[in-house]
Amino acid sequence: MVKASSSVFCYISKIWPRYIAILLTGVLDDCLCDIESIDDFSTFKIFPKIQKLQERDYFRYYKVNLKRPCPFWADDGHCSIKDCHVEPCPESKIPVGIKAGSTNKYSKAANNSKELEDCEQANKLGAVNSTLSNQSKEAFIDWARYDDSQDHFCELDDERSPDAQYVDLLLNPERYTGYKGPSAWRVWNSIYEENCFKPRSVYRPLNPLAPSRGGDDGESFYTWLEGLCLEKRVFYKLISGLHASINLHLCANYLLEETWGKPRWGPNVKEFTRRFDPIETKGEGPRRLKNLYFLYLIELRALSKVAPYFERSIVDLYTGNGHEDAESKALLLDIFRDTKSFHMHFDEKSMFAGDKKGAKSLKEEFRLHFKNISRIMDCVGCDKCRLWGKLQTQGLGTALKILFSEKEIQSLPEHSPSKGFQLTRQEIVALVNAFGRLSTSIRELQNFKVLLQQTR
């Protein structure tokens, strides 16, 4: 790698918008897709529709346990900043079909009315249509007893726990809360250092614990990374892309000022520059943003692959409001059609393609590493950061589960549930919202380019 002189970097800083545009072009590593195609596809086809879908009742209410203790180190205590707080949703606000599908408890209003029958049916069938034959219901109940934990890439919250609460995602948006410092750094450091297949002797770029290596600027790290097998490179890029996406959300929804108790949130160009400018990050920022695009491709591919699961008449996005449920499913299927039309998908078949025994072992190692990362999210001290960290991690975990369940998805029965592949409502909500967050990241990145051009 040829190192640029300080004078070149000085020049680059003056033309940062043009420079980042140059860096974020062309074909991504480890796939055959170019960034310009993703920008156009996401901005004009996906973003408007996925944003609309996220506003639907089925996808806006997410049940999560924010009180699970950190399993890896002593709790640092929860963030006391007011913007870290998550406001749970009162039970009375949750659509009856959603409550019935996730828990054995019913609202009092439903106890002696037709709603009780609807709740009982939804309780048995979750997101599946309630007009099934008795034989199909028995098959579904039989599946419900089937332990599919072997397929999970995430540590799922127990929705029956008294600590699990519904959260309205629209009323608790992801944004910069002020949570930072050693606690936040320890979470990400643990993710990278202990779960990304990296030996201790190799240091990530910008790691403050790394010994001084002169003008290395991360070159030894990327030399090591390129020497890994495809699967382990992909793993690192997914985590880096997720980290970049979250950072982009925080920059785009930043507390700019607060006057008389009224906060004003918006894009913070200075914060964006600090996190992604090639000068301030020694070239690391643009690499992270490329990994964001790579992550987008992975989740886009998962949506295109899981479409047959939702296209079956047996599957319904059940909230109890028949009209809205039908509209929600129609919009979801429309998005699936768009994802299928994308012509430069990542080819997941290139992964775990070696000898069967070695591939199976590597896949299990891959799954367990990611599952461990999902557990680390319970160590985040800011409740709002924990909420969105858990949701986006679970969304990615669900995408990975889909990508490596192709045979099971292809053999799904049309009119009855299947033991081979199932998604819980929690996984469905996480999958859609996580992809929605990535689509928003790409949109916000375009916005920052415009803002940077205006401020230079």
mmCIF file of N, CA and C in Angstrom, residues 93-154:
data_model
loop_
_atom_site.group_PDB
_atom_site.id
_atom_site.type_symbol
_atom_site.label_atom_id
_atom_site.label_comp_id
_atom_site.label_asym_id
_atom_site.label_seq_id
_atom_site.Cartn_x
_atom_site.Cartn_y
_atom_site.Cartn_z
ATOM 1 N N LYS A 93 -52.309 0.252 24.746
ATOM 2 C CA LYS A 93 -52.006 0.814 23.430
ATOM 3 C C LYS A 93 -51.612 -0.260 22.412
ATOM 4 N N ILE A 94 -51.339 -1.471 22.885
ATOM 5 C CA ILE A 94 -50.877 -2.530 21.999
ATOM 6 C C ILE A 94 -52.066 -3.188 21.304
ATOM 7 N N PRO A 95 -52.055 -3.308 19.989
ATOM 8 C CA PRO A 95 -53.144 -3.993 19.286
ATOM 9 C C PRO A 95 -53.381 -5.387 19.850
ATOM 10 N N VAL A 96 -54.647 -5.770 19.950
ATOM 11 C CA VAL A 96 -55.013 -7.007 20.628
ATOM 12 C C VAL A 96 -54.371 -8.230 19.969
ATOM 13 N N GLY A 97 -54.254 -8.221 18.644
ATOM 14 C CA GLY A 97 -53.667 -9.360 17.952
ATOM 15 C C GLY A 97 -52.201 -9.543 18.271
ATOM 16 N N ILE A 98 -51.479 -8.445 18.465
ATOM 17 C CA ILE A 98 -50.060 -8.517 18.802
ATOM 18 C C ILE A 98 -49.889 -9.073 20.211
ATOM 19 N N LYS A 99 -50.674 -8.567 21.147
ATOM 20 C CA LYS A 99 -50.588 -9.058 22.534
ATOM 21 C C LYS A 99 -50.906 -10.550 22.592
ATOM 22 N N ALA A 100 -51.929 -10.960 21.893
ATOM 23 C CA ALA A 100 -52.359 -12.356 21.962
ATOM 24 C C ALA A 100 -51.342 -13.275 21.317
ATOM 25 N N GLY A 101 -50.637 -12.781 20.304
ATOM 26 C CA GLY A 101 -49.686 -13.623 19.609
ATOM 27 C C GLY A 101 -48.398 -13.819 20.357
ATOM 28 N N SER A 102 -48.133 -12.985 21.378
ATOM 29 C CA SER A 102 -46.846 -13.035 22.057
ATOM 30 C C SER A 102 -46.934 -13.499 23.496
ATOM 31 N N THR A 103 -48.130 -13.575 24.041
ATOM 32 C CA THR A 103 -48.241 -13.892 25.458
ATOM 33 C C THR A 103 -49.522 -14.653 25.728
ATOM 34 N N ASN A 104 -49.600 -15.307 26.872
ATOM 35 C CA ASN A 104 -50.797 -16.057 27.239
ATOM 36 C C ASN A 104 -51.812 -15.203 27.986
ATOM 37 N N LYS A 105 -51.489 -13.935 28.163
ATOM 38 C CA LYS A 105 -52.394 -13.056 28.904
ATOM 39 C C LYS A 105 -53.279 -12.288 27.927
ATOM 40 N N TYR A 106 -54.518 -12.005 28.347
ATOM 41 C CA TYR A 106 -55.439 -11.266 27.509
ATOM 42 C C TYR A 106 -55.878 -10.000 28.226
ATOM 43 N N SER A 107 -56.297 -9.028 27.428
ATOM 44 C CA SER A 107 -56.819 -7.796 28.029
ATOM 45 C C SER A 107 -58.173 -8.087 28.645
ATOM 46 N N LYS A 108 -58.550 -7.326 29.664
ATOM 47 C CA LYS A 108 -59.827 -7.545 30.347
ATOM 48 C C LYS A 108 -61.003 -7.355 29.393
ATOM 49 N N ALA A 109 -60.846 -6.433 28.481
ATOM 50 C CA ALA A 109 -61.936 -6.131 27.549
ATOM 51 C C ALA A 109 -62.275 -7.314 26.657
ATOM 52 N N ALA A 110 -61.339 -8.240 26.527
ATOM 53 C CA ALA A 110 -61.548 -9.371 25.617
ATOM 54 C C ALA A 110 -62.068 -10.606 26.325
ATOM 55 N N ASN A 111 -62.240 -10.549 27.634
ATOM 56 C CA ASN A 111 -62.540 -11.755 28.400
ATOM 57 C C ASN A 111 -63.857 -12.417 28.020
ATOM 58 N N ASN A 112 -64.909 -11.641 27.753
ATOM 59 C CA ASN A 112 -66.197 -12.275 27.459
ATOM 60 C C ASN A 112 -66.813 -11.686 26.184
ATOM 61 N N SER A 113 -65.978 -11.649 25.135
ATOM 62 C CA SER A 113 -66.461 -11.136 23.866
ATOM 63 C C SER A 113 -65.816 -11.935 22.740
ATOM 64 N N LYS A 114 -66.202 -11.588 21.520
ATOM 65 C CA LYS A 114 -65.613 -12.272 20.367
ATOM 66 C C LYS A 114 -64.116 -12.026 20.294
ATOM 67 N N GLU A 115 -63.665 -10.913 20.871
ATOM 68 C CA GLU A 115 -62.233 -10.621 20.862
ATOM 69 C C GLU A 115 -61.451 -11.722 21.575
ATOM 70 N N LEU A 116 -62.089 -12.349 22.579
ATOM 71 C CA LEU A 116 -61.413 -13.427 23.298
ATOM 72 C C LEU A 116 -61.105 -14.577 22.347
ATOM 73 N N GLU A 117 -62.084 -14.914 21.465
ATOM 74 C CA GLU A 117 -61.838 -15.973 20.500
ATOM 75 C C GLU A 117 -60.686 -15.601 19.566
ATOM 76 N N ASP A 118 -60.691 -14.338 19.131
ATOM 77 C CA ASP A 118 -59.610 -13.886 18.259
ATOM 78 C C ASP A 118 -58.271 -13.976 18.970
ATOM 79 N N CYS A 119 -58.268 -13.593 20.255
ATOM 80 C CA CYS A 119 -57.025 -13.638 21.023
ATOM 81 C C CYS A 119 -56.533 -15.068 21.182
ATOM 82 N N GLU A 120 -57.486 -15.973 21.475
ATOM 83 C CA GLU A 120 -57.100 -17.371 21.667
ATOM 84 C C GLU A 120 -56.512 -17.939 20.383
ATOM 85 N N GLN A 121 -57.123 -17.606 19.268
ATOM 86 C CA GLN A 121 -56.607 -18.096 17.998
ATOM 87 C C GLN A 121 -55.242 -17.493 17.699
ATOM 88 N N ALA A 122 -55.118 -16.193 17.936
ATOM 89 C CA ALA A 122 -53.835 -15.529 17.669
ATOM 90 C C ALA A 122 -52.750 -16.057 18.585
ATOM 91 N N ASN A 123 -53.150 -16.399 19.821
ATOM 92 C CA ASN A 123 -52.177 -16.934 20.771
ATOM 93 C C ASN A 123 -51.592 -18.249 20.265
ATOM 94 N N LYS A 124 -52.416 -19.053 19.610
ATOM 95 C CA LYS A 124 -51.937 -20.325 19.086
ATOM 96 C C LYS A 124 -51.122 -20.135 17.815
ATOM 97 N N LEU A 125 -51.525 -19.153 17.036
ATOM 98 C CA LEU A 125 -50.953 -19.066 15.703
ATOM 99 C C LEU A 125 -49.984 -17.920 15.497
ATOM 100 N N GLY A 126 -49.881 -17.000 16.464
ATOM 101 C CA GLY A 126 -48.941 -15.897 16.328
ATOM 102 C C GLY A 126 -49.227 -15.093 15.079
ATOM 103 N N ALA A 127 -48.226 -15.021 14.194
ATOM 104 C CA ALA A 127 -48.375 -14.237 12.976
ATOM 105 C C ALA A 127 -49.050 -15.024 11.859
ATOM 106 N N VAL A 128 -49.530 -16.218 12.157
ATOM 107 C CA VAL A 128 -50.130 -17.059 11.127
ATOM 108 C C VAL A 128 -51.643 -16.864 11.111
ATOM 109 N N ASN A 129 -52.239 -16.896 9.946
ATOM 110 C CA ASN A 129 -53.664 -16.677 9.784
ATOM 111 C C ASN A 129 -54.479 -17.613 10.675
ATOM 112 N N SER A 130 -55.557 -17.071 11.256
ATOM 113 C CA SER A 130 -56.315 -17.831 12.253
ATOM 114 C C SER A 130 -57.382 -18.732 11.649
ATOM 115 N N THR A 131 -57.453 -18.818 10.324
ATOM 116 C CA THR A 131 -58.497 -19.640 9.706
ATOM 117 C C THR A 131 -57.917 -20.958 9.202
ATOM 118 N N LEU A 132 -57.199 -21.658 10.072
ATOM 119 C CA LEU A 132 -56.577 -22.925 9.693
ATOM 120 C C LEU A 132 -57.442 -24.104 10.118
ATOM 121 N N SER A 133 -57.235 -25.219 9.458
ATOM 122 C CA SER A 133 -57.929 -26.438 9.852
ATOM 123 C C SER A 133 -57.359 -26.931 11.175
ATOM 124 N N ASN A 134 -58.105 -27.815 11.841
ATOM 125 C CA ASN A 134 -57.619 -28.368 13.106
ATOM 126 C C ASN A 134 -56.306 -29.109 12.905
ATOM 127 N N GLN A 135 -56.180 -29.776 11.759
ATOM 128 C CA GLN A 135 -54.951 -30.508 11.482
ATOM 129 C C GLN A 135 -53.764 -29.553 11.386
ATOM 130 N N SER A 136 -53.985 -28.405 10.742
ATOM 131 C CA SER A 136 -52.913 -27.419 10.611
ATOM 132 C C SER A 136 -52.559 -26.824 11.970
ATOM 133 N N LYS A 137 -53.581 -26.582 12.794
ATOM 134 C CA LYS A 137 -53.323 -26.043 14.126
ATOM 135 C C LYS A 137 -52.479 -27.016 14.946
ATOM 136 N N GLU A 138 -52.814 -28.300 14.833
ATOM 137 C CA GLU A 138 -52.043 -29.301 15.572
ATOM 138 C C GLU A 138 -50.598 -29.329 15.084
ATOM 139 N N ALA A 139 -50.442 -29.183 13.781
ATOM 140 C CA ALA A 139 -49.083 -29.159 13.223
ATOM 141 C C ALA A 139 -48.314 -27.953 13.747
ATOM 142 N N PHE A 140 -49.016 -26.828 13.843
ATOM 143 C CA PHE A 140 -48.357 -25.617 14.339
ATOM 144 C C PHE A 140 -47.964 -25.777 15.806
ATOM 145 N N ILE A 141 -48.871 -26.323 16.604
ATOM 146 C CA ILE A 141 -48.577 -26.522 18.021
ATOM 147 C C ILE A 141 -47.411 -27.485 18.183
ATOM 148 N N ASP A 142 -47.384 -28.502 17.319
ATOM 149 C CA ASP A 142 -46.268 -29.447 17.342
ATOM 150 C C ASP A 142 -44.960 -28.739 17.024
ATOM 151 N N TRP A 143 -45.012 -27.850 16.034
ATOM 152 C CA TRP A 143 -43.806 -27.072 15.718
ATOM 153 C C TRP A 143 -43.385 -26.204 16.891
ATOM 154 N N ALA A 144 -44.372 -25.626 17.586
ATOM 155 C CA ALA A 144 -44.073 -24.728 18.696
ATOM 156 C C ALA A 144 -43.245 -25.421 19.768
ATOM 157 N N ARG A 145 -43.376 -26.752 19.847
ATOM 158 C CA ARG A 145 -42.599 -27.496 20.831
ATOM 159 C C ARG A 145 -41.185 -27.786 20.311
ATOM 160 N N TYR A 146 -41.009 -27.568 19.035
ATOM 161 C CA TYR A 146 -39.715 -27.889 18.418
ATOM 162 C C TYR A 146 -38.682 -26.830 18.778
ATOM 163 N N ASP A 147 -37.586 -27.254 19.312
ATOM 164 C CA ASP A 147 -36.526 -26.323 19.723
ATOM 165 C C ASP A 147 -35.638 -26.028 18.528
ATOM 166 N N ASP A 148 -35.769 -24.803 17.993
ATOM 167 C CA ASP A 148 -34.978 -24.452 16.817
ATOM 168 C C ASP A 148 -33.801 -23.561 17.187
ATOM 169 N N SER A 149 -33.359 -23.643 18.421
ATOM 170 C CA SER A 149 -32.268 -22.783 18.872
ATOM 171 C C SER A 149 -30.993 -23.018 18.071
ATOM 172 N N GLN A 150 -30.879 -24.193 17.437
ATOM 173 C CA GLN A 150 -29.688 -24.478 16.640
ATOM 174 C C GLN A 150 -29.588 -23.547 15.436
ATOM 175 N N ASP A 151 -30.711 -22.980 15.026
ATOM 176 C CA ASP A 151 -30.714 -22.113 13.852
ATOM 177 C C ASP A 151 -30.541 -20.644 14.208
ATOM 178 N N HIS A 152 -30.645 -20.309 15.471
ATOM 179 C CA HIS A 152 -30.618 -18.910 15.881
ATOM 180 C C HIS A 152 -29.195 -18.364 15.907
ATOM 181 N N PHE A 153 -29.044 -17.182 15.361
ATOM 182 C CA PHE A 153 -27.766 -16.484 15.413
ATOM 183 C C PHE A 153 -27.762 -15.464 16.549
ATOM 184 N N CYS A 154 -28.888 -15.350 17.258
ATOM 185 C CA CYS A 154 -29.006 -14.363 18.334
ATOM 186 C C CYS A 154 -29.555 -15.002 19.602
#
